[in-house]
Coordinates of C-alpha atoms and ligand atoms in Angstrom, one line a residue:
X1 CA -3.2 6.7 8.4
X2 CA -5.8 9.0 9.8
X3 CA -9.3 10.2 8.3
X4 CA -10.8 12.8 9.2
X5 CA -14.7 12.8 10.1
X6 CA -14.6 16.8 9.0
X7 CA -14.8 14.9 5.1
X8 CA -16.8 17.2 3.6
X9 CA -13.9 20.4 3.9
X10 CA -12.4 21.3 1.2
X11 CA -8.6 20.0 1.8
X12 CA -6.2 22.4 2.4
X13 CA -4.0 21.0 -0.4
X14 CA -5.8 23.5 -3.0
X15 CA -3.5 26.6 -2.6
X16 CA -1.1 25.9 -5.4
X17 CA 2.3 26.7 -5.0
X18 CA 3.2 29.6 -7.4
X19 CA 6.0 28.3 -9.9
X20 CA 4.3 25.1 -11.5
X21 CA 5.8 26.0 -14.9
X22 CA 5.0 23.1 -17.4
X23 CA 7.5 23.2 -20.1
X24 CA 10.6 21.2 -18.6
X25 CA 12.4 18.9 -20.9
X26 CA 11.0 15.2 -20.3
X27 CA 13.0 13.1 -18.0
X28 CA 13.8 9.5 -19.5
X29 CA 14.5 7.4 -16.7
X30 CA 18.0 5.5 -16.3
X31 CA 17.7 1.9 -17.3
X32 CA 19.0 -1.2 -14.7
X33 CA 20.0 -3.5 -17.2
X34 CA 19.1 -7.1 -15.8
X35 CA 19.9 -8.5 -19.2
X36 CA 22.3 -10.7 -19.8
X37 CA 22.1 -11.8 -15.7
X38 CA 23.6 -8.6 -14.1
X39 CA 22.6 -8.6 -10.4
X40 CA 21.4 -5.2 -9.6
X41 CA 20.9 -3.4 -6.4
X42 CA 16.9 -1.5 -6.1
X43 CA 16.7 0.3 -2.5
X44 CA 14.0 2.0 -1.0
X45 CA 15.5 5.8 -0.4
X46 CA 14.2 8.9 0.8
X47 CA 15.2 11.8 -1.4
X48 CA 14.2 15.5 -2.4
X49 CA 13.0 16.2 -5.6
X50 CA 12.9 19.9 -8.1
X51 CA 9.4 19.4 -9.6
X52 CA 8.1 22.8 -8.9
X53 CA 10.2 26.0 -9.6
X54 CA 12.2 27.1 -6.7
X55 CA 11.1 24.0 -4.2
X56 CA 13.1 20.5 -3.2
X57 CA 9.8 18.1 -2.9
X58 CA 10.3 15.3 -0.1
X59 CA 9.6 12.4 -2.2
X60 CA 11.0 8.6 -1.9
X61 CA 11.8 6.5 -5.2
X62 CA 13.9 3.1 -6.0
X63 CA 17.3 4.4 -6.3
X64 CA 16.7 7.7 -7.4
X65 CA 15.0 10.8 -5.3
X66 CA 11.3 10.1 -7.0
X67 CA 10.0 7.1 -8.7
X68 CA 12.8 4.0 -9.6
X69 CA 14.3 3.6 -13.5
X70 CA 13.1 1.4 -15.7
X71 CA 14.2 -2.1 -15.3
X72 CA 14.9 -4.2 -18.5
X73 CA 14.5 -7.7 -18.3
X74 CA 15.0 -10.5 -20.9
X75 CA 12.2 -13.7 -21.4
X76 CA 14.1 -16.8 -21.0
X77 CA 16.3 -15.8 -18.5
X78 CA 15.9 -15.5 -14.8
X79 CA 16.2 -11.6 -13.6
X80 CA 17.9 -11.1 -10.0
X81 CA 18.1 -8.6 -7.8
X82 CA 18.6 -7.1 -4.4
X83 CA 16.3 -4.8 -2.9
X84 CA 17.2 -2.9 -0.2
X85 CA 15.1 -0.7 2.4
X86 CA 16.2 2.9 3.5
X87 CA 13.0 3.7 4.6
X88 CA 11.6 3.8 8.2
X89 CA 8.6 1.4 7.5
X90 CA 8.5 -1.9 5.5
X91 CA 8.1 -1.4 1.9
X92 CA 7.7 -3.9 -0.8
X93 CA 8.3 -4.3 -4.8
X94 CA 5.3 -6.3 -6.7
X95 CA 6.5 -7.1 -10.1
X96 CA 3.1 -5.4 -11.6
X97 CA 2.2 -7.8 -14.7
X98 CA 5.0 -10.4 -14.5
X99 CA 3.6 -13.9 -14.4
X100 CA 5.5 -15.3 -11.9
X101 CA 5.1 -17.9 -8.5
X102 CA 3.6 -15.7 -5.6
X103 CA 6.6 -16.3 -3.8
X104 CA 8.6 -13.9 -6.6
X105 CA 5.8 -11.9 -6.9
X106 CA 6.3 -9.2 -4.2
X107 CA 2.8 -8.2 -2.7
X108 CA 2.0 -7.2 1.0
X109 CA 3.8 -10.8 2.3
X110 CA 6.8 -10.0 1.1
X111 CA 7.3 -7.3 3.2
X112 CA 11.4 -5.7 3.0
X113 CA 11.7 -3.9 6.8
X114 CA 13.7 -1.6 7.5
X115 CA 17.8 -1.4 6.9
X116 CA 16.8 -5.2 5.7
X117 CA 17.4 -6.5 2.0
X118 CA 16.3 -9.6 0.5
X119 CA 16.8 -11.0 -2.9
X120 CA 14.1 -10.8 -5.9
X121 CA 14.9 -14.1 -8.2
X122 CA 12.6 -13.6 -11.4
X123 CA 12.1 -16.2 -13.9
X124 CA 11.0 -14.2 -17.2
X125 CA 8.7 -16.0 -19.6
X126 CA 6.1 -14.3 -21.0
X127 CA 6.1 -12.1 -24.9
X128 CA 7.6 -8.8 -24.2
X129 CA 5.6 -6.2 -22.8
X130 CA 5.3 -2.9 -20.7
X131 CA 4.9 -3.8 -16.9
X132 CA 5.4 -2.2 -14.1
X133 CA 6.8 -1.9 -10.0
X134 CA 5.6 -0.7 -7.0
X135 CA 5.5 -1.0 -3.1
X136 CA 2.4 -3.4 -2.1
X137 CA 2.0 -3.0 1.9
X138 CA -1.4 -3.5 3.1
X139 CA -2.7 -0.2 3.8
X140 CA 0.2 2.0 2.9
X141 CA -0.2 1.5 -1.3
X142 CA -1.3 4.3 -2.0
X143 CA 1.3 6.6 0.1
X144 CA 4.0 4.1 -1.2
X145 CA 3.1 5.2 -4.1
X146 CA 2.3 8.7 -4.2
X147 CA 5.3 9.6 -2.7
X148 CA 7.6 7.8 -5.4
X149 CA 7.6 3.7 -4.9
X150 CA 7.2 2.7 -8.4
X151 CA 8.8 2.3 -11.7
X152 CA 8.5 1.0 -15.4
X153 CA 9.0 -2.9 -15.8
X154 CA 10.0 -3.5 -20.0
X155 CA 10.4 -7.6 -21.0
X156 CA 12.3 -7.7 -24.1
X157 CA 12.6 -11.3 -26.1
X158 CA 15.8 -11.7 -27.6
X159 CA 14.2 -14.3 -29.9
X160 CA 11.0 -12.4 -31.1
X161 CA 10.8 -10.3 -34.2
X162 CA 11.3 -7.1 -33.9
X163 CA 8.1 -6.1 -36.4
X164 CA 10.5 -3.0 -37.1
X165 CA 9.0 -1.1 -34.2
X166 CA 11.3 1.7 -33.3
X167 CA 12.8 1.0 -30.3
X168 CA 16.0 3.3 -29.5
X169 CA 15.2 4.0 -26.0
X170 CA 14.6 7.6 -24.9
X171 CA 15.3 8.6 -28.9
X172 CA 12.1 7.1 -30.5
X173 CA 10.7 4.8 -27.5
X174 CA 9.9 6.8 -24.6
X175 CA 8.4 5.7 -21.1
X176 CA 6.0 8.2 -20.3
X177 CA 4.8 7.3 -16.7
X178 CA 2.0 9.6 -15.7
X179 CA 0.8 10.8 -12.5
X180 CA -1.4 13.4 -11.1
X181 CA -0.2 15.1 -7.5
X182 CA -0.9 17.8 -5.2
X183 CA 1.6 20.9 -4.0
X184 CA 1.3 22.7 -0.6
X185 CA 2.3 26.3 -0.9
X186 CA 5.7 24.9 0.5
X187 CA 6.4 22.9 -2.7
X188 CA 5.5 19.7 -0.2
X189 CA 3.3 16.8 -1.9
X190 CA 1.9 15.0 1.2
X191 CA -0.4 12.2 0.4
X192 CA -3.8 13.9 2.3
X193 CA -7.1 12.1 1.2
X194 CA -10.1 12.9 3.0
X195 CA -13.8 12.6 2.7
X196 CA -14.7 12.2 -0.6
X197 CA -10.9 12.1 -1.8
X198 CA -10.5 9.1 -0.1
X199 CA -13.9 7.0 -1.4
X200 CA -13.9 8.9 -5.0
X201 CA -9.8 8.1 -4.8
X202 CA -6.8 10.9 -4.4
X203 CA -6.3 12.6 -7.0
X204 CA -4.1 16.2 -8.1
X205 CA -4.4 18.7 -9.4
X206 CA -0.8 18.7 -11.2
X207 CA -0.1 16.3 -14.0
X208 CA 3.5 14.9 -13.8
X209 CA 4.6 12.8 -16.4
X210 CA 8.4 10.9 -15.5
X211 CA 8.3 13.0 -12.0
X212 CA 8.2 16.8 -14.3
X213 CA 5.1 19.1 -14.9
X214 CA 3.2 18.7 -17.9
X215 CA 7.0 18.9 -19.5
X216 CA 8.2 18.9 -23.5
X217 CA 9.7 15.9 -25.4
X218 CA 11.6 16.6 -28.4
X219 CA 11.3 13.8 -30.7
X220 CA 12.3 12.5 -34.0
X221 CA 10.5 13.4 -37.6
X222 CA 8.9 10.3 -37.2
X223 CA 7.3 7.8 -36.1
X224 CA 7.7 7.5 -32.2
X225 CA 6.4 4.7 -29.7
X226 CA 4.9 5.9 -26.5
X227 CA 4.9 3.4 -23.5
X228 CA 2.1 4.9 -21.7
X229 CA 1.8 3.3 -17.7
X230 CA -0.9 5.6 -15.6
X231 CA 0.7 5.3 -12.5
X232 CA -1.8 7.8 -10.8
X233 CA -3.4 6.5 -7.2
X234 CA -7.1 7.1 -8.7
X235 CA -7.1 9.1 -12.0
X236 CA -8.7 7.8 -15.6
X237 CA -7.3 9.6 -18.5
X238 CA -9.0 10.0 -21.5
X239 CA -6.3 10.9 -24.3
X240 CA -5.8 12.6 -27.4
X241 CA -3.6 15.0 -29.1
X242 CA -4.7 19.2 -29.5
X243 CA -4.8 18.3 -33.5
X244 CA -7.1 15.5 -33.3
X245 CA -4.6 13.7 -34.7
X246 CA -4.7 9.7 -35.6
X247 CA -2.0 7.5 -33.7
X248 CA -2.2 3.6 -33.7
X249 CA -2.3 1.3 -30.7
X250 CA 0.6 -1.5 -30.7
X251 CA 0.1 -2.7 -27.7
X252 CA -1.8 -3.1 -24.1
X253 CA -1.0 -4.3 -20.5
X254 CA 0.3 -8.0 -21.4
X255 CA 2.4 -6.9 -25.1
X256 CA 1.6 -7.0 -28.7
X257 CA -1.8 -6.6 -30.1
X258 CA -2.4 -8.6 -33.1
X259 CA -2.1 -5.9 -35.5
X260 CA -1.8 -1.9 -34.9
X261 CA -5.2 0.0 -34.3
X262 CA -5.5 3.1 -35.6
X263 CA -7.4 5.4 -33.3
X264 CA -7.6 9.2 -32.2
X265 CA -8.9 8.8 -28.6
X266 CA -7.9 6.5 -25.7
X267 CA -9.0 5.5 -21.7
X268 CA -5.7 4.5 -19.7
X269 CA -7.2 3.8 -16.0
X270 CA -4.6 3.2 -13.5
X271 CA -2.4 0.7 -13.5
X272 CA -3.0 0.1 -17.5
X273 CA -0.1 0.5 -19.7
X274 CA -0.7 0.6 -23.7
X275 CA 2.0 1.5 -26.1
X276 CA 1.0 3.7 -29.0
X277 CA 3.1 5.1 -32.5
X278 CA 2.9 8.4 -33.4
X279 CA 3.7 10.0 -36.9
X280 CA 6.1 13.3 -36.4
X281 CA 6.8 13.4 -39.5
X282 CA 5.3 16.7 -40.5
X283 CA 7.0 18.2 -37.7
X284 CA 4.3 19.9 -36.2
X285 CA 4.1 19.9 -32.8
X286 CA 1.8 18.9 -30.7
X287 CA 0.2 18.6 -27.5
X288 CA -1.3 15.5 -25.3
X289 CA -4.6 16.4 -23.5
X290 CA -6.7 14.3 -21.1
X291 CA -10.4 14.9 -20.6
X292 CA -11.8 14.9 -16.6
X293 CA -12.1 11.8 -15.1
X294 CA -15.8 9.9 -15.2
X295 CA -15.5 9.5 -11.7
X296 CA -16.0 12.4 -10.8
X297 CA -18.8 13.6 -12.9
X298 CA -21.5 11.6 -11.1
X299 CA -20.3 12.5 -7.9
X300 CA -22.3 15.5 -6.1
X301 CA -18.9 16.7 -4.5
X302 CA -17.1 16.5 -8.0
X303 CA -16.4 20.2 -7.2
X304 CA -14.8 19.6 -3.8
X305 CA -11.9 17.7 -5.2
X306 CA -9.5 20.1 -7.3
X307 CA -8.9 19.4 -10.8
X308 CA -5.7 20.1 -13.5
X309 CA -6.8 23.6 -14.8
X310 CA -8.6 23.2 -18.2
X311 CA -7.9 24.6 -21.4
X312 CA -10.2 23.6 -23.9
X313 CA -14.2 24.5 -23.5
X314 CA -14.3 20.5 -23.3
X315 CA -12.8 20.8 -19.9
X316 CA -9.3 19.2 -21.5
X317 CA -6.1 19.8 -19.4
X318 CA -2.3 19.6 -20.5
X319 CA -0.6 16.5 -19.9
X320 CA 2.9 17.0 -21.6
X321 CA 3.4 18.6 -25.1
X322 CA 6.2 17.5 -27.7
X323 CA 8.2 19.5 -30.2
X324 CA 9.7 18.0 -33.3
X325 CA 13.6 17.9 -33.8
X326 CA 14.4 17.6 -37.2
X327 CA 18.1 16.7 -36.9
X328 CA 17.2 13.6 -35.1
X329 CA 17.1 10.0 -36.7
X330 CA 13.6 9.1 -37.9
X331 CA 12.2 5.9 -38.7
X332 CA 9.3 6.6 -41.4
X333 CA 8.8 3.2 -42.5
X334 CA 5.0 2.3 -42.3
X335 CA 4.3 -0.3 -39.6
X336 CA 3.7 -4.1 -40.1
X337 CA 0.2 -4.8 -41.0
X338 CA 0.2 -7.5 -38.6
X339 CA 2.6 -8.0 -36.0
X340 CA 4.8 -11.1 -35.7
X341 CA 4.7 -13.1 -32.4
X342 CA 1.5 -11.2 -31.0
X343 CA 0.1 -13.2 -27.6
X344 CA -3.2 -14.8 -28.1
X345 CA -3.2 -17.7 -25.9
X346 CA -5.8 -20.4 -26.1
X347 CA -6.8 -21.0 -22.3
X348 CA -9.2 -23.7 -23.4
X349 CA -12.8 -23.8 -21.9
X350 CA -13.6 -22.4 -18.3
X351 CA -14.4 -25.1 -15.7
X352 CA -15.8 -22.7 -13.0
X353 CA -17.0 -18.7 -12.4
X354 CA -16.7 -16.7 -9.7
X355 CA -18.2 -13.9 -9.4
X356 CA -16.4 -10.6 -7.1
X357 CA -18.3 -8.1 -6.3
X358 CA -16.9 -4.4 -5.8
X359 CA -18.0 -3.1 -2.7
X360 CA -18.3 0.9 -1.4
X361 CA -19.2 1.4 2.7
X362 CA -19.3 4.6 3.0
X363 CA -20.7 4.3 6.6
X364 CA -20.8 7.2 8.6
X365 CA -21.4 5.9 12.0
X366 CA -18.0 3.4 11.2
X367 CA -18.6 -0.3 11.1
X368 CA -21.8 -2.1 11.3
X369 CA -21.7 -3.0 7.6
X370 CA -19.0 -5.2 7.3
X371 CA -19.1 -9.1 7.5
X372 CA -15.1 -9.8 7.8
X373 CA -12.5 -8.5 9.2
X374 CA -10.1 -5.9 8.4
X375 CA -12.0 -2.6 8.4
X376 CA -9.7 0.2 8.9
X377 CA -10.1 2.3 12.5
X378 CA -11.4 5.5 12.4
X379 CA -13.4 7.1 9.8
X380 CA -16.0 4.8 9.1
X381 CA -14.9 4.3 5.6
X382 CA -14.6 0.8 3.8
X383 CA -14.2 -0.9 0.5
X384 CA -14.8 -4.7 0.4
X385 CA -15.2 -7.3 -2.0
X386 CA -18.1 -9.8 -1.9
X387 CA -18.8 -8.0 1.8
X388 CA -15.4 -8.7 3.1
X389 CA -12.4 -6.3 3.8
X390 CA -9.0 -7.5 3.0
X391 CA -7.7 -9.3 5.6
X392 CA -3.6 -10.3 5.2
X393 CA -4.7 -14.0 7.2
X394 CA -7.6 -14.9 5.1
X395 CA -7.4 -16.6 2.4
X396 CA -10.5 -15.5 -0.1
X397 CA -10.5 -18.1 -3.5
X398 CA -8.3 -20.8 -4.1
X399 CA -8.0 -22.1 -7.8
X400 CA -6.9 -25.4 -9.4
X401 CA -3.8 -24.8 -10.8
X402 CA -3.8 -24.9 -14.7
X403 CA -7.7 -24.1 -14.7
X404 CA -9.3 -21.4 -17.0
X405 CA -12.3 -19.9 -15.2
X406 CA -14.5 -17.1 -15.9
X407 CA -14.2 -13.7 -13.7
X408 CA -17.5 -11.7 -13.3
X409 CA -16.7 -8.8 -11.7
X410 CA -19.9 -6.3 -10.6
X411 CA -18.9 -2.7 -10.1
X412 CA -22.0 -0.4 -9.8
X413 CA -21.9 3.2 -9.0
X414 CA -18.2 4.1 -10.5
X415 CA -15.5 2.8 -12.6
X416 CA -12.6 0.3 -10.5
X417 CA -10.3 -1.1 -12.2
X418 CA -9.6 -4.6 -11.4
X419 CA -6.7 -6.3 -11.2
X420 CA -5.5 -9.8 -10.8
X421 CA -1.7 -11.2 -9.7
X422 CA 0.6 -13.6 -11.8
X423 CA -1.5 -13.9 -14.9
X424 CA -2.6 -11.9 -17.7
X425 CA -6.8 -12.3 -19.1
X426 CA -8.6 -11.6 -21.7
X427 CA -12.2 -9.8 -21.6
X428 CA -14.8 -11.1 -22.8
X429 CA -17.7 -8.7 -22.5
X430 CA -18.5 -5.6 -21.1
X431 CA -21.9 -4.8 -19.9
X432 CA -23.1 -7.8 -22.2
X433 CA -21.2 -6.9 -25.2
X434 CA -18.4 -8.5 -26.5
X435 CA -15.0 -7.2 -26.4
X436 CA -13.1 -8.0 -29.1
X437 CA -9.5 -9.4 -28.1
X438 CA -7.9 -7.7 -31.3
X439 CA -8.5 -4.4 -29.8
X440 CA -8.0 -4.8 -26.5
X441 CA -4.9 -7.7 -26.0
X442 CA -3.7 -9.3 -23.0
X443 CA -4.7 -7.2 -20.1
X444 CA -4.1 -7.9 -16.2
X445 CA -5.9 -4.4 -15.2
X446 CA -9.8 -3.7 -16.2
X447 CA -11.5 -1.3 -16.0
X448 CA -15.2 -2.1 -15.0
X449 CA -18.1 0.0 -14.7
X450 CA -21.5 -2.2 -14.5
X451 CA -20.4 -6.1 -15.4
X452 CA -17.4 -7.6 -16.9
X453 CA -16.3 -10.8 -17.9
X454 CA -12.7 -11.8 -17.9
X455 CA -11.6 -15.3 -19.3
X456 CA -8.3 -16.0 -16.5
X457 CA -6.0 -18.8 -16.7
X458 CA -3.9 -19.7 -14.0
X459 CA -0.3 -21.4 -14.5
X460 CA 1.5 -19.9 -11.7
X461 CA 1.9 -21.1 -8.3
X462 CA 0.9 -19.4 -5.3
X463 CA 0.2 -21.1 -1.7
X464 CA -1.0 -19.9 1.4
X465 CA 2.0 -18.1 2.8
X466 CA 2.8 -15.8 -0.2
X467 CA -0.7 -15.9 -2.2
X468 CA -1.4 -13.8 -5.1
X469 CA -3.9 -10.5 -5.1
X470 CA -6.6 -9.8 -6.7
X471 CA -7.6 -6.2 -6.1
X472 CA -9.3 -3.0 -7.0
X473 CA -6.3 -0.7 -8.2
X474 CA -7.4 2.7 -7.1
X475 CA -5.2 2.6 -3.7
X476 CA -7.6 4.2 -2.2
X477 CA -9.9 1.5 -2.5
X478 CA -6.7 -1.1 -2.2
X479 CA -5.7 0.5 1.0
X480 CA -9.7 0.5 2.6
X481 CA -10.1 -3.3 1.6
X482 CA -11.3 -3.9 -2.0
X483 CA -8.7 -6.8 -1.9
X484 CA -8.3 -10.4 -1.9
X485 CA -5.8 -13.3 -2.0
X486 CA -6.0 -16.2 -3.9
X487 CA -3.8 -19.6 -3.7
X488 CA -3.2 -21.3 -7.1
X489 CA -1.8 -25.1 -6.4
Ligands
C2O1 CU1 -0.1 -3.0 -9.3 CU2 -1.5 -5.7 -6.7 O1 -0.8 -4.4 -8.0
CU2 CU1 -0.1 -6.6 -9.6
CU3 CU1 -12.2 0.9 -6.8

C-alpha cells in the first residue's frame, strides 16, 4: 500500500461516474444456514459487481461478487465451516462480536493464503444478537474491506423467547449493511486514501446499503425491524427518517436491550450494529437520512474529502428510502414493554485498569515519533496506541483470565471507535458522565471522543500464538497501527 507525499491534492476519485441512480430495489442477502450443524463452504472470490448504471464494478465478496450472505448461527451449538481463498493475497474471516477462544476468532494470525482452506469450528454461546465478518490482515483491513470482505453474522437462540419481535427474514427483518464508496468515471471503486483521507479515514461519496445505491425497500404495513451494521471503513452516521418520525431501539452490538427505546435520532459509528422497529403502518413512505460525519467538521481540509450530495439545508444525504406494500403481512402488535431474556451480565468488581491511549502521528518528515515498531514505510503517517504501532510479534496486555477490569480509553482530537476481541463490555461513562446500560446494551465497539470508561470481562481464552485484538475500527487507523493484541489465560 502506497501513500502519497502529494496529500494535500484533491484525489482524483471525485469525478463521479454519470449513472449513480438511487432507487434500485434493496438486496437482501442469501442466508448460509449453519443451523442445525450444516458445514458450509465461505471462499474468498473475486467477482464484478452492477452497482452503477451501465458499469460491472471489480469487487471481491464471500461467495458472492460483493460482500458475503448473512450467516445464521444457533447459541448452543458449535457452527462449522470451511473457508476457502480465491484470492491472490492471504485474507482472513474475524467473527466480529462472537465471544469465542482467539484461536476461532479469525484476526491477522489466522491468515487463509492463497488456493488454501482451513476450517472455522465456532462454539456459539452468547444471547442472540447482530454480529458481523470480515477479512483482518495486518495492513490490508481496510482494502479487504472496501472491496467486499465482509458480511452480516445473526445468533439466533432456539431456547429464548421470541418477545414477538417480527422476524421473517427479508419480509419484516431486514439486514441493512451500510457502506459509503467511491466511483472512477470507469464505474471502478479502487480503495485510494491519501493525505488527509487516510488520517481523517476513507470515506465516499456514494452511500450503498446491501452493495445498491441509496436503493428502495418495500415493506410491510407494519412494524419492521432494521438490523443496522455500518460496515463503512471510516464514516459515522447520524440517522433519522425525512418525517422526523419516532422508531424504538431493540437492540445494540451484543443483543437485546432491556426494554425498547423510543427515539427519533441515532449515531451508528463503524463497526456498531443496533437493531431498530419501525411503524409502517400508515403507509407513508419514507426516507432514511444521515447527517455529515463529526469528523470531518473540525478538520481544516473537511472540504478536500468529497461528501454524499446533500439534500436538506442541514446538510442531510439519502441513505436508502422505503415504500409501503400494503398487500404484505403486517405485524401491528405493540412491542413487549420489557423484553424477555435481555443480556445484563454481572461482571462483578474490576481488579485492575488500564488505560489505552489513541494515538495520531501525522509526521511529515516519516518516523522519529514512534517508540515501537511497526510504522508503515513511506508516507510518514502513523496511528499508535500508548506510543506503539501494531506490531503482529508483540504482545501489548495480557489479562487474567475471568478478571473484570476497567478500560479507559483517551481519544483527543476526533471520534475512534474502539473495539475489543472475544468479549462484549459495558460503558460506564463518557467524558465523566454516566452511561446508562439500559440505553446503550452490550456493546464490543465504542465510540470515544475525549474519555471513556468501559467495564470488560474476559472469559475467553487467547494465548500468544493467536491473541485477541483490541483496536481502533476506522481501518484506516487499524491498518497505520492503532492496534494491539492481548493474551487472556
Ligand atoms: Cu471488526 Cu478486529 O474487528
Ligand atoms: Cu472484532
Ligand atoms: Cu481511529
Amino acid at each position: 500500500m502506497k501513500t502519497s507525499t502529494a496529500g494535500l491534492f484533491l484525489p482524483a476519485l471525485i469525478g463521479r461516474a454519470s449513472a449513480a441512480e438511487p432507487g434500485a430495489a434493496l438486496p437482501i442477502p442469501d442466508v448460509m444456514d449453519l443451523r442445525g450443524g450444516s458445514l458450509e463452504a465461505l471462499d474468498a472470490i473475486t467477482g464484478k459487481t452492477g452497482i452503477l448504471q451501465g458499469f460491472e464494478t471489480p469487487t471481491i465478496g464471500y461467495s458472492q461478487s460483493y460482500l458475503g450472505p448473512v450467516i445464521r448461527a444457533n447459541r448452543g451449538e458449535t457452527a462449522r465451516l470451511t473457508l476457502g481463498n480465491r484470492l491472490d493475497e492471504n485474507i482472513s474471516v474475524h467473527w466480529h462480536g462472537l465471544h469465542i477462544e482467539g484461536a476461532q476468532d479469525g484476526g491477522p494470525h489466522s491468515m487463509v493464503a492463497p488456493d488454501d482452506t482451513m476450517d472455522a469450528i465456532l462454539d456459539i454461546d452468547q444471547p442472540e444478537a447482530t454480529l458481523w465478518y470480515h477479512s483482518h490482515i495486518h495492513m490490508r483491513t481496510a482494502p479487504h474491506v472496501w472491496y467486499g470482505l465482509a458480511g452480516m453474522m445473526i445468533i439466533d437462540d432456539p431456547d429464548a423467547s421470541d418477545n414477538g419481535l417480527p422476524d421473517s427474514y427479508g419480509i419484516d427483518d431486514i439486514p441493512l449493511v451500510v457502506q459509503d464508496r467511491n466511483f472512477e468515471r470507469n464505474g471502478n471503486m479502487p480503495y485510494a486514501p491519501r493525505g488527509p483521507n487516510l488520517m481523517m479515514g476513507y470515506r465516499g461519496n456514494e452511500i450503498l446499503v446491501n452493495g445498491a445505491i441509496r436503493p428502495e425497500a418495500s415493506v410491510p404495513a407494519g412494524l419492521v425491524r432494521f438490523r443496522i451494521l455500518n460496515g463503512s471503513n471510516a464514516r459515522i452516521y447520524h440517522f433519522r427518517f425525512d418525517d422526523g418520525r419516532n422508531f424504538q431501539q431493540i437492540a445494540s452490538d451484543g443483543g437485546l436491550l432491556q426494554a425498547p427505546v423510543t427515539m427519533n435520532k441515532l449515531t451508528l459509528a463503524p463497526a456498531e450494529r443496533v437493531e431498530i422497529v419501525v411503524d409502517f403502518s400508515d403507509g407513508k413512505a419514507a426516507q432514511l437520512l444521515s447527517l455529515q460525519d463529526e469528523n470531518l467538521e473540525m478538520a481544516m481540509m473537511a472540504r478536500m474529502i468529497p461528501a454524499p450530495t446533500a439534500i436538506t439545508d442541514a446538510g442531510e444525504f439519502e441513505v436508502m428510502r422505503f415504500s409501503v406494500d400494503m398487500a404484505k403481512p403486517a405485524i401491528v402488535t405493540p412491542l413487549p414493554a420489557i423484553f424477555a431474556g435481555a443480556p445484563n451480565p454481572d461482571f462483578g468488581e474490576p481488579v485492575r485498569r488500564r488505560v489505552f491511549s489513541l494515538d495520531m502521528m501525522a509526521s511529515g518528515g516519516g518516523g522519529g515519533m514512534m517508540g515501537g515498531g511497526g510504522m508503515m514505510s513511506g508516507g510518514g503517517h502513523a496511528t499508535a496506541i500508548n506510543g506503539v504501532s501494531m506490531d503482529m510479534a508483540v504482545i501489548n496486555e495480557e489479562i487474567k483470565l475471568g478478571d473484570t477490569e476497567i478500560w479507559e480509553i483517551q481519544a483527543a482530537g476526533m471520534a475512534h471507535p474502539f473495539h475489543v476481541h472475544g468479549t462484549s463490555f459495558k460503558v460506564l461513562t463518557n467524558n465523566g458522565q454516566p452511561v446508562d446500560y439500559a440505553t446503550t446494551g452490550m456493546k464490543d465497539v465504542a465510540l470515544v471522543n475525549g474519555i471513556t470508561e468501559l467495564l470488560v470481562r474476559f472469559d475467553r481464552t487467547a494465548d500468544a500464538d493467536i491473541p485477541y485484538m483490541y483496536h481502533c475500527h476506522i481501518l484506516e487507523h487499524e491498518d497505520l497501527g492503532m492496534m494491539g493484541q492481548f493474551t487472556v489465560t
